[in-house]
mmCIF file of C-alpha atoms in Angstrom:
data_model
loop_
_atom_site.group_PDB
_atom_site.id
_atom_site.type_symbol
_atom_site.label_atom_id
_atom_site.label_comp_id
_atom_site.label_asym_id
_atom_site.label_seq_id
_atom_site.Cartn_x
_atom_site.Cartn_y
_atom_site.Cartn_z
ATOM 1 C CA UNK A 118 16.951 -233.523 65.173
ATOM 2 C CA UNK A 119 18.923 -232.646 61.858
ATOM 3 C CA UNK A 120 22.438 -232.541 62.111
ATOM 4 C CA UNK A 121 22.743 -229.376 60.451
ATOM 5 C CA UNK A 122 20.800 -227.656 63.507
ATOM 6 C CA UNK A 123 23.101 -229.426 65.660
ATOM 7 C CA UNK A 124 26.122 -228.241 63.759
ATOM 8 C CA UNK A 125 24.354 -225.155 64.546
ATOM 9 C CA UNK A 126 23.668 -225.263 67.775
ATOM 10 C CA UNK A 127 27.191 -226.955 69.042
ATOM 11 C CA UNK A 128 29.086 -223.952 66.831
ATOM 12 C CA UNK A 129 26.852 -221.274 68.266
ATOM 13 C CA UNK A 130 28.012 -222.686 72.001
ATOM 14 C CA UNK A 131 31.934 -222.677 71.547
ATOM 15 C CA UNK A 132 31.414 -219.524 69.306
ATOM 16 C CA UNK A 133 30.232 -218.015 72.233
ATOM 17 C CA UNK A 134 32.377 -218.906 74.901
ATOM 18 C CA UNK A 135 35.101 -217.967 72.913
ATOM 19 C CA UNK A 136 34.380 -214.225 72.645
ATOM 20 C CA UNK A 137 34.229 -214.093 76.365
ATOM 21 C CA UNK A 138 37.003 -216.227 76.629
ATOM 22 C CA UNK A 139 40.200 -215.029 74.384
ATOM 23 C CA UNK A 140 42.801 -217.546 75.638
ATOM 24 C CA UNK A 141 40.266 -220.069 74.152
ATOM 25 C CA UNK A 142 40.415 -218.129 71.244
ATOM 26 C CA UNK A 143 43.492 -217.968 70.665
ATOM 27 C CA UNK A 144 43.927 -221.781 70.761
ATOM 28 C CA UNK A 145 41.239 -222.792 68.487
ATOM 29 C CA UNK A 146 42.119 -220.318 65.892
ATOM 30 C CA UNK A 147 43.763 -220.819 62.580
ATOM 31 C CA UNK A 148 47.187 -219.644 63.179
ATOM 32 C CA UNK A 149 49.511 -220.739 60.574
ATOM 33 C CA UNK A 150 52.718 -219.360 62.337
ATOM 34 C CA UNK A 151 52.091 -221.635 64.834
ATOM 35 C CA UNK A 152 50.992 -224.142 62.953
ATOM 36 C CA UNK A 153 53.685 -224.635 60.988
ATOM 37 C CA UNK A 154 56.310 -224.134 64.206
ATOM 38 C CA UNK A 155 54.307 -226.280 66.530
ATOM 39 C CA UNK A 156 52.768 -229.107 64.925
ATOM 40 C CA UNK A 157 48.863 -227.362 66.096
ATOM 41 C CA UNK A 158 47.758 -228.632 62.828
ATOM 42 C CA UNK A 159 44.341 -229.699 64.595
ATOM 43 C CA UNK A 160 43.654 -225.470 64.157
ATOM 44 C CA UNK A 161 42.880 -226.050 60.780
ATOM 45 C CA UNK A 162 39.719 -227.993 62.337
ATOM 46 C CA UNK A 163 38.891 -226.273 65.706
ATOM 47 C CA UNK A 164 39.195 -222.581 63.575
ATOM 48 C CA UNK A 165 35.802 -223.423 61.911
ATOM 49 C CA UNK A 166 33.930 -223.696 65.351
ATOM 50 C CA UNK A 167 34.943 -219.701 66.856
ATOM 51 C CA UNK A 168 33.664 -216.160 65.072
ATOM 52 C CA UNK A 169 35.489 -213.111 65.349
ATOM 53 C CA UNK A 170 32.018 -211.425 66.455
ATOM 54 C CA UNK A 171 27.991 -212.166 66.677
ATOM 55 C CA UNK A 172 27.833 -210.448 62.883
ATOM 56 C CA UNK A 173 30.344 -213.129 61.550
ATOM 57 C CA UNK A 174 28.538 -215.989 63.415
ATOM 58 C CA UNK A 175 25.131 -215.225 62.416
ATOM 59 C CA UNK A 176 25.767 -214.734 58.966
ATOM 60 C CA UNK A 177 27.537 -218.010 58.836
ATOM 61 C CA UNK A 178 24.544 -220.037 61.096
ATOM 62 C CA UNK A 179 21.893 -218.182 58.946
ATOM 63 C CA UNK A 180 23.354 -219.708 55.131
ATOM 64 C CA UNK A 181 23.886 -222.903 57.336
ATOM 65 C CA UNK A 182 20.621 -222.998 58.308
ATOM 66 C CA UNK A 183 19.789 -221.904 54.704
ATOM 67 C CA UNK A 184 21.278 -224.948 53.139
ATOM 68 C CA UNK A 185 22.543 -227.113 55.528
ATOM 69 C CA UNK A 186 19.297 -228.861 55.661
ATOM 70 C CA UNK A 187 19.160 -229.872 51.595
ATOM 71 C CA UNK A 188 22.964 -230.860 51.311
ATOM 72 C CA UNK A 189 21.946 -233.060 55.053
ATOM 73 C CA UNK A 190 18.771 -234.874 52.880
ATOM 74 C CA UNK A 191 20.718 -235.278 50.192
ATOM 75 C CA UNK A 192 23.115 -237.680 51.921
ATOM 76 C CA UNK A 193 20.500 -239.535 53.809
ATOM 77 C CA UNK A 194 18.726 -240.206 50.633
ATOM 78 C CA UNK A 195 21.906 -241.464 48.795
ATOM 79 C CA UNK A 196 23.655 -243.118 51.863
ATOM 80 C CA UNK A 197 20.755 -244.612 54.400
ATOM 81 C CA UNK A 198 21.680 -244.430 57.223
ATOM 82 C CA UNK A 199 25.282 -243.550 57.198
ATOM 83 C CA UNK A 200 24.120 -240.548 55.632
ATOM 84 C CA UNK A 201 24.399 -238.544 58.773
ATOM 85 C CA UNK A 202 27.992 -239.785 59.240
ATOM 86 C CA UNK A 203 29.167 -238.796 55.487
ATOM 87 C CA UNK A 204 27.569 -234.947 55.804
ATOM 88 C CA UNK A 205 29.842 -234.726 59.000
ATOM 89 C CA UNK A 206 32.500 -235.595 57.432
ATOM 90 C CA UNK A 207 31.852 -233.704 54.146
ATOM 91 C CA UNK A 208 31.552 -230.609 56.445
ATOM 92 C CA UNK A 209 34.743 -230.939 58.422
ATOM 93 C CA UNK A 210 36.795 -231.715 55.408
ATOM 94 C CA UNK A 211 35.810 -228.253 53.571
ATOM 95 C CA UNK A 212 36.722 -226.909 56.815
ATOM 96 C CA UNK A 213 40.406 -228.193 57.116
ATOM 97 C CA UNK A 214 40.836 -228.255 53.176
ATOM 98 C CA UNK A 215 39.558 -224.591 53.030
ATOM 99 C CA UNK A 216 42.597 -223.526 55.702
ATOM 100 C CA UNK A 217 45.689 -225.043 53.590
ATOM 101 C CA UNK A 218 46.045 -221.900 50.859
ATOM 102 C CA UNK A 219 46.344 -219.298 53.794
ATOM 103 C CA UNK A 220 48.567 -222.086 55.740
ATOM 104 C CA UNK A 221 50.891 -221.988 52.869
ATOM 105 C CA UNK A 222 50.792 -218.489 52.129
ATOM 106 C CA UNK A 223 51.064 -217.303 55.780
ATOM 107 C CA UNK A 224 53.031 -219.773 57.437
ATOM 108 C CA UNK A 225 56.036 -217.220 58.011
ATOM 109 C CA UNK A 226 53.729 -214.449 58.812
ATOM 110 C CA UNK A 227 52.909 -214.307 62.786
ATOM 111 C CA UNK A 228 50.840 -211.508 62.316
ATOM 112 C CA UNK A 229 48.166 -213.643 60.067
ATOM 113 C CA UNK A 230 45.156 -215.891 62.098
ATOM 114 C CA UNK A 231 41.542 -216.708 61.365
ATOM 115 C CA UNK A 232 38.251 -218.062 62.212
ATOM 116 C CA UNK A 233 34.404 -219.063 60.865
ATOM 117 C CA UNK A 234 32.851 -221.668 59.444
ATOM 118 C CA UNK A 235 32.789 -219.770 56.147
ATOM 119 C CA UNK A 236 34.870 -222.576 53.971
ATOM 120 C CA UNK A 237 32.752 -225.048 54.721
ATOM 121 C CA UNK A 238 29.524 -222.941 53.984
ATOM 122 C CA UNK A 239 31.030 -221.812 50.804
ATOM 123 C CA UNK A 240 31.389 -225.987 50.450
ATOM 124 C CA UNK A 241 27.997 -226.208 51.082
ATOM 125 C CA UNK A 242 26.474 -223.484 49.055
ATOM 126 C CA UNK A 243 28.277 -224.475 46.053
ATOM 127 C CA UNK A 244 27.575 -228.394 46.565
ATOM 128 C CA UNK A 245 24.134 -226.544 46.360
ATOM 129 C CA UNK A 246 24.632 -224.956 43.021
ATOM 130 C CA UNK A 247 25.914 -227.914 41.723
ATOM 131 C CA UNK A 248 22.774 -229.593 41.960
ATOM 132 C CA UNK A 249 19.964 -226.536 41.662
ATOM 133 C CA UNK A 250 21.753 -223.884 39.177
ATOM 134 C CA UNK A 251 18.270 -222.694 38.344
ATOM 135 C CA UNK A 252 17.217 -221.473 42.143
ATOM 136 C CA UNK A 253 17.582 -217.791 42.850
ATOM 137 C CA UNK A 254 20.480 -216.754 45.324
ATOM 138 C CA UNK A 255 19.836 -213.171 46.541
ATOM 139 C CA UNK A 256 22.753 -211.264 46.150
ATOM 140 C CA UNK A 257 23.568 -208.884 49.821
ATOM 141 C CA UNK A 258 19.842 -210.686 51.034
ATOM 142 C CA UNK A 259 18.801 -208.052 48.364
ATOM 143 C CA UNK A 260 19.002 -208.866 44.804
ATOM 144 C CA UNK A 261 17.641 -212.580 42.999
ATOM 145 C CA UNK A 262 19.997 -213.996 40.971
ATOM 146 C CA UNK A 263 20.252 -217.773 39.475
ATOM 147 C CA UNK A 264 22.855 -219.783 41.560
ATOM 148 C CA UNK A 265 24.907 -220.603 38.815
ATOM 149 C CA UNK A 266 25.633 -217.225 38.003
ATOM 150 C CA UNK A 267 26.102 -216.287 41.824
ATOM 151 C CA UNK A 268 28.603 -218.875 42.268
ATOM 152 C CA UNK A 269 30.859 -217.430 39.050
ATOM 153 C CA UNK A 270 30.454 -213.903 40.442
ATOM 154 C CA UNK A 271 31.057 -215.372 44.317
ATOM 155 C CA UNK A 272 34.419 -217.446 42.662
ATOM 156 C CA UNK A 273 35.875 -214.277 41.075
ATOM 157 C CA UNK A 274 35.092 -211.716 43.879
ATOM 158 C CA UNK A 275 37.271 -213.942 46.437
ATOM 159 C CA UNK A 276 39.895 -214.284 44.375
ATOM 160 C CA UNK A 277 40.290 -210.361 43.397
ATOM 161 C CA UNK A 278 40.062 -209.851 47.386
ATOM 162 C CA UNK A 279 42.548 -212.511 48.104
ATOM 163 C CA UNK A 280 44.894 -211.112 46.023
ATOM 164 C CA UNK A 281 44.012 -207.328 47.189
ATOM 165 C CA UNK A 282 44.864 -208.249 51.223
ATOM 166 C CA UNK A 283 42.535 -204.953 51.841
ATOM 167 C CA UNK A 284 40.958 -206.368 54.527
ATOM 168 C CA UNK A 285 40.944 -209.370 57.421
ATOM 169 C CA UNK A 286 38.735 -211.479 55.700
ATOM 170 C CA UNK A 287 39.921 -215.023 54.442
ATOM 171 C CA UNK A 288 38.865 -214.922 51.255
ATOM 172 C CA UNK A 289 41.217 -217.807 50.193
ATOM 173 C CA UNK A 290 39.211 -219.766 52.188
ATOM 174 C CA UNK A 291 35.830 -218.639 50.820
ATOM 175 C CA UNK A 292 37.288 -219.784 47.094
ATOM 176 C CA UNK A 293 39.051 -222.892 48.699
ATOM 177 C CA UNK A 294 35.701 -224.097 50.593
ATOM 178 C CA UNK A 295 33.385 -222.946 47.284
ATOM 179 C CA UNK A 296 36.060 -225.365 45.009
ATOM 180 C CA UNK A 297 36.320 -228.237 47.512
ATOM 181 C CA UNK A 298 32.252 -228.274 48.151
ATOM 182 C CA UNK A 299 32.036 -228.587 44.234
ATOM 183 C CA UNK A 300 34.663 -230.904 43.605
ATOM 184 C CA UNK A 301 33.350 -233.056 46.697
ATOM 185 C CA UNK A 302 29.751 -232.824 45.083
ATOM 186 C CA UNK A 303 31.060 -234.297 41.839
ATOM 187 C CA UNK A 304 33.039 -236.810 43.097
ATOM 188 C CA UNK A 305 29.454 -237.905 45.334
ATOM 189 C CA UNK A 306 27.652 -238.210 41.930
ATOM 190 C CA UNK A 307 29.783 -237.581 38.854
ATOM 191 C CA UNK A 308 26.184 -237.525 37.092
ATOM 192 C CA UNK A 309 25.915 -234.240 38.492
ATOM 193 C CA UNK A 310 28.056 -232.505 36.070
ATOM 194 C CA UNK A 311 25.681 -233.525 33.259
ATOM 195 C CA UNK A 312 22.436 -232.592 34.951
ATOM 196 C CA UNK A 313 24.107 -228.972 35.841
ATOM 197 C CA UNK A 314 24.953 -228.795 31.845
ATOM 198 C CA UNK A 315 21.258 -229.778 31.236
ATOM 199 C CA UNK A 316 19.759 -227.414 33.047
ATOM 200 C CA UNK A 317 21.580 -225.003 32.371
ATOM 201 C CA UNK A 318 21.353 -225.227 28.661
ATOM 202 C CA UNK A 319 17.576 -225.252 28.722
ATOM 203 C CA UNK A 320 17.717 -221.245 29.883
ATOM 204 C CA UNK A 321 19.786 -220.443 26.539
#
């Protein structure tokens, strides 16, 4: 079985328990107020394995499931077999890395927590774009657009939201997990910058 489905799978299990369970919640969360008084630094891991609701969760599980699977082959065909081992740990460290800019913003704020696996999917989508700019993203499930162009429009919508605070979504997490999945990606194969630029190019 592919490791994505597991990631899957495993998420979908504690995701669960935890709306029927709020102490457990409210443990795993990403809670910076604590955080930052109480050394529960492991949140910035645990947060990307609970959903606020079944919406949030299945959105999340349905991109993973969307590219999970090509950013999984990708690593086993550059790596062998510790492949599996390197996508796991590609994964968790969008997840922790995509927690520090609300950590430092809302460290003083007890009023701030949050939860999903949406950094590291944004890390994965964008790893993704890096290497197929040229595949259609649909935009709301609705509307094809080339991934290259979905990323730039994905990168500036999270940061106008951040900076709004109009709702309870972590969109400095979104931007942080997009930027870490791309920087990641490069770092993997710097070669990738070149063949984005190629392909790119050939449209104009």
């Amino acid at each position: 079985m592919m490791l994505y489905i597991i990631l899957i799978i495993f998420t979908s299990l504690i995701s669960y328990q935890a709306f029927n369970n709020p102490n457990m919640l409210s443990k795993l969360m990403h809670y910076p107020y604590d955080e930052y008084r109480n050394n529960t630094y492991y949140r910035w891991l645990t947060s990307g394995f609970v959903h606020a609701n079944m919406t949030h969760l299945l959105v999340n599980m349905l991109v993973l499931y969307f590219f999970g699977g090509y950013v999984e082959t990708y690593f086993d065909d550059k790596f062998g077999m510790p492949g599996k081992f390197f996508f796991l740990l590609f994964y968790c460290v969008i997840i922790v890395l995509a927690n520090i800019p609300t950590y430092l913003k809302n460290r003083n704020n007890q009023y701030f927590s949050s939860v999903g696996a949406s950094g590291a999917i944004s890390g994965l989508l964008y790893f993704f774009i890096l290497h197929e700019p040229l595949s259609k993203l649909y935009f709301y499930f609705v509307l094809p657009i080339p991934a290259w162009l979905f990323g730039i429009l994905y990168l500036i919508y999270s940061s106008y939201m951040s900076k709004q605070n109009a709702d309870r979504i972590d969109h400095d997490a979104h931007f942080m997990g997009a930027v870490t999945g791309l920087v990641l990606g490069i770092m993997i194969d710097p070669s990738s910058v070149g063949d984005f630029i190629s392909q790119i190019s050939n449209i104009f």
